[in-house]
Amino acid sequence: MKTCATPKCKSTALVRGSDLCLQCYSAKLDQEKGTKAKRIMGHGEDNIQAEFFFNAAILFPKIDKLLYHACNEGKRDPKRAKRIGIKSGVADVHLAIANNQYHSLYIEFKAGKNTQTNEQIEFQKQAEAAGNKYAVCYSVAEAIEILKEYLLTTNYK
């Protein structure tokens, strides 16, 4: 498996047609243009998730519509939320593609020292019992690697 050509970078999620990972590729472009990269502002987990989707769109364009975020967070009217099917604990990301071992893939993002809530642990147990793969990821590289490994045994490469 190839790794990024930048010294000290061990990322295996390379930009298509390049020997660099997305972060090193972006830094190289910024250096050539003499600009600084725009940072995504917000919460840590949101930043990881946003960068994950950016990378996934470049690395795996065939799965674009089948890899999505289940929007279950935020403040909503509890009665309306229940009525329209919003569930607490559902994983951040779902890949609706089966492989040779699992029905689908769920990814929960965590930042820093954050851990899963009781509702997330219960969702994980139910998802795994139903034949799905479930992963908790603390970095974009970790999530991309899990996605890449999962897709190796599907028709979506």
Coordinates of C-alpha atoms in Angstrom, one line a residue:
M1 CA 0.0 0.0 0.0
K2 CA 1.4 3.4 -1.0
T3 CA 1.9 6.1 1.5
C4 CA 2.2 9.9 1.1
A5 CA 5.5 11.0 -0.5
T6 CA 5.9 13.8 2.1
P7 CA 8.5 12.9 4.7
K8 CA 7.0 12.0 8.1
C9 CA 3.5 11.7 6.6
K10 CA 2.2 8.1 6.8
S11 CA -1.2 8.7 5.2
T12 CA -2.4 6.0 2.7
A13 CA -5.4 8.1 1.5
L14 CA -3.7 9.6 -1.6
V15 CA -5.2 12.1 -4.0
R16 CA -6.0 10.4 -7.3
G17 CA -3.2 10.9 -9.8
S18 CA -0.8 12.2 -7.1
D19 CA 1.7 10.6 -4.6
L20 CA 0.4 13.0 -1.8
C21 CA -2.4 12.8 0.7
L22 CA -5.1 15.4 0.6
Q23 CA -3.6 17.5 3.4
C24 CA -0.1 17.5 1.8
Y25 CA -1.5 18.1 -1.7
S26 CA -3.5 21.1 -0.4
A27 CA -0.5 22.5 1.4
K28 CA 1.6 22.1 -1.8
L29 CA -1.0 24.0 -3.8
D30 CA -1.2 26.7 -1.2
Q31 CA 2.5 27.0 -1.2
E32 CA 2.6 27.3 -5.0
K33 CA -0.1 30.0 -4.9
G34 CA 1.3 31.8 -1.9
T35 CA -2.0 31.4 0.0
K36 CA -3.1 29.8 3.2
A37 CA -5.7 27.0 3.3
K38 CA -9.1 28.0 4.6
R39 CA -9.9 26.2 7.8
I40 CA -13.3 24.7 8.5
M41 CA -14.6 26.3 11.7
G42 CA -16.8 24.5 14.1
H43 CA -16.7 21.6 16.4
G44 CA -13.9 19.0 16.3
E45 CA -16.1 16.1 15.2
D46 CA -17.8 18.2 12.6
N47 CA -14.4 19.2 11.2
I48 CA -13.2 15.6 11.0
Q49 CA -16.5 14.6 9.3
A50 CA -16.3 17.4 6.8
E51 CA -12.7 16.6 5.9
F52 CA -13.7 12.9 5.6
F53 CA -16.5 13.6 3.1
F54 CA -14.1 15.9 1.1
N55 CA -11.5 13.1 0.9
A56 CA -14.1 10.4 0.2
A57 CA -15.5 12.4 -2.7
I58 CA -12.1 12.6 -4.3
L59 CA -10.9 9.1 -3.5
F60 CA -14.2 7.2 -4.1
P61 CA -16.4 9.1 -6.5
K62 CA -18.5 6.1 -7.5
I63 CA -20.1 5.9 -4.0
D64 CA -21.1 9.6 -3.8
K65 CA -24.8 9.1 -3.2
L66 CA -24.5 5.9 -1.1
L67 CA -22.2 7.5 1.5
Y68 CA -24.1 10.0 3.6
H69 CA -24.5 11.7 7.0
A70 CA -27.7 10.9 9.0
C71 CA -28.6 14.3 10.4
N72 CA -29.8 13.4 13.9
E73 CA -28.2 16.1 16.0
G74 CA -29.3 19.6 16.7
K75 CA -32.1 21.1 18.7
R76 CA -35.6 20.2 17.4
D77 CA -39.1 20.0 18.8
P78 CA -39.0 16.5 20.6
K79 CA -42.5 15.6 19.4
R80 CA -41.8 16.5 15.8
A81 CA -38.4 14.7 16.0
K82 CA -40.0 11.5 17.2
R83 CA -42.8 11.8 14.6
I84 CA -40.3 12.1 11.7
G85 CA -38.1 9.3 12.9
I86 CA -35.1 11.1 14.4
K87 CA -33.3 8.7 16.7
S88 CA -30.6 9.6 19.2
G89 CA -27.4 7.5 19.0
V90 CA -27.5 6.8 15.3
A91 CA -24.0 6.8 13.8
D92 CA -22.7 10.0 11.9
V93 CA -22.1 8.3 8.6
H94 CA -23.7 5.4 6.7
L95 CA -22.4 3.6 3.6
A96 CA -25.4 1.8 2.1
I97 CA -23.3 -0.8 0.2
A98 CA -22.9 -4.5 1.2
N99 CA -19.6 -6.2 1.0
N100 CA -18.7 -9.9 1.3
Q101 CA -19.0 -9.8 5.1
Y102 CA -21.4 -7.0 6.1
H103 CA -24.7 -5.4 5.0
S104 CA -23.4 -1.9 5.3
L105 CA -20.9 0.3 7.1
Y106 CA -21.6 2.8 9.9
I107 CA -18.9 5.3 11.1
E108 CA -19.1 7.4 14.3
F109 CA -16.7 10.3 14.6
K110 CA -15.2 11.3 17.9
A111 CA -12.6 14.1 18.6
G112 CA -10.1 14.3 21.4
K113 CA -11.1 12.3 24.4
N114 CA -14.8 12.1 23.5
T115 CA -16.4 8.6 23.9
Q116 CA -19.7 7.1 22.7
T117 CA -22.9 7.9 24.6
N118 CA -25.0 5.1 26.0
E119 CA -27.4 5.6 23.0
Q120 CA -24.5 5.3 20.5
I121 CA -23.3 2.1 22.2
E122 CA -26.8 0.7 22.0
F123 CA -27.1 1.7 18.3
Q124 CA -23.7 0.0 17.7
K125 CA -24.9 -3.2 19.3
Q126 CA -28.1 -3.3 17.3
A127 CA -26.3 -2.4 14.0
E128 CA -23.6 -5.1 14.5
A129 CA -26.3 -7.7 15.5
A130 CA -28.1 -6.9 12.3
G131 CA -24.9 -7.7 10.3
N132 CA -23.4 -4.3 9.8
K133 CA -19.9 -3.1 10.3
Y134 CA -19.5 -0.3 12.9
A135 CA -16.4 1.8 13.5
V136 CA -15.6 4.7 15.8
C137 CA -13.0 6.9 14.2
Y138 CA -10.9 9.7 15.7
S139 CA -9.3 10.9 12.5
V140 CA -9.9 11.3 8.8
A141 CA -7.1 9.0 8.0
E142 CA -8.5 6.2 10.2
A143 CA -12.0 6.6 8.6
I144 CA -10.6 6.7 5.1
E145 CA -8.6 3.5 5.8
I146 CA -11.7 1.7 7.2
L147 CA -13.7 2.8 4.2
K148 CA -11.0 1.7 1.8
E149 CA -10.7 -1.7 3.4
Y150 CA -14.5 -2.1 3.4
L151 CA -14.8 -1.3 -0.3
L152 CA -12.1 -3.8 -1.3
T153 CA -14.7 -6.6 -1.2
T154 CA -17.5 -4.8 -3.1
N155 CA -18.1 -3.8 -6.7
Y156 CA -17.5 -0.1 -5.8
K157 CA -13.8 0.4 -6.0

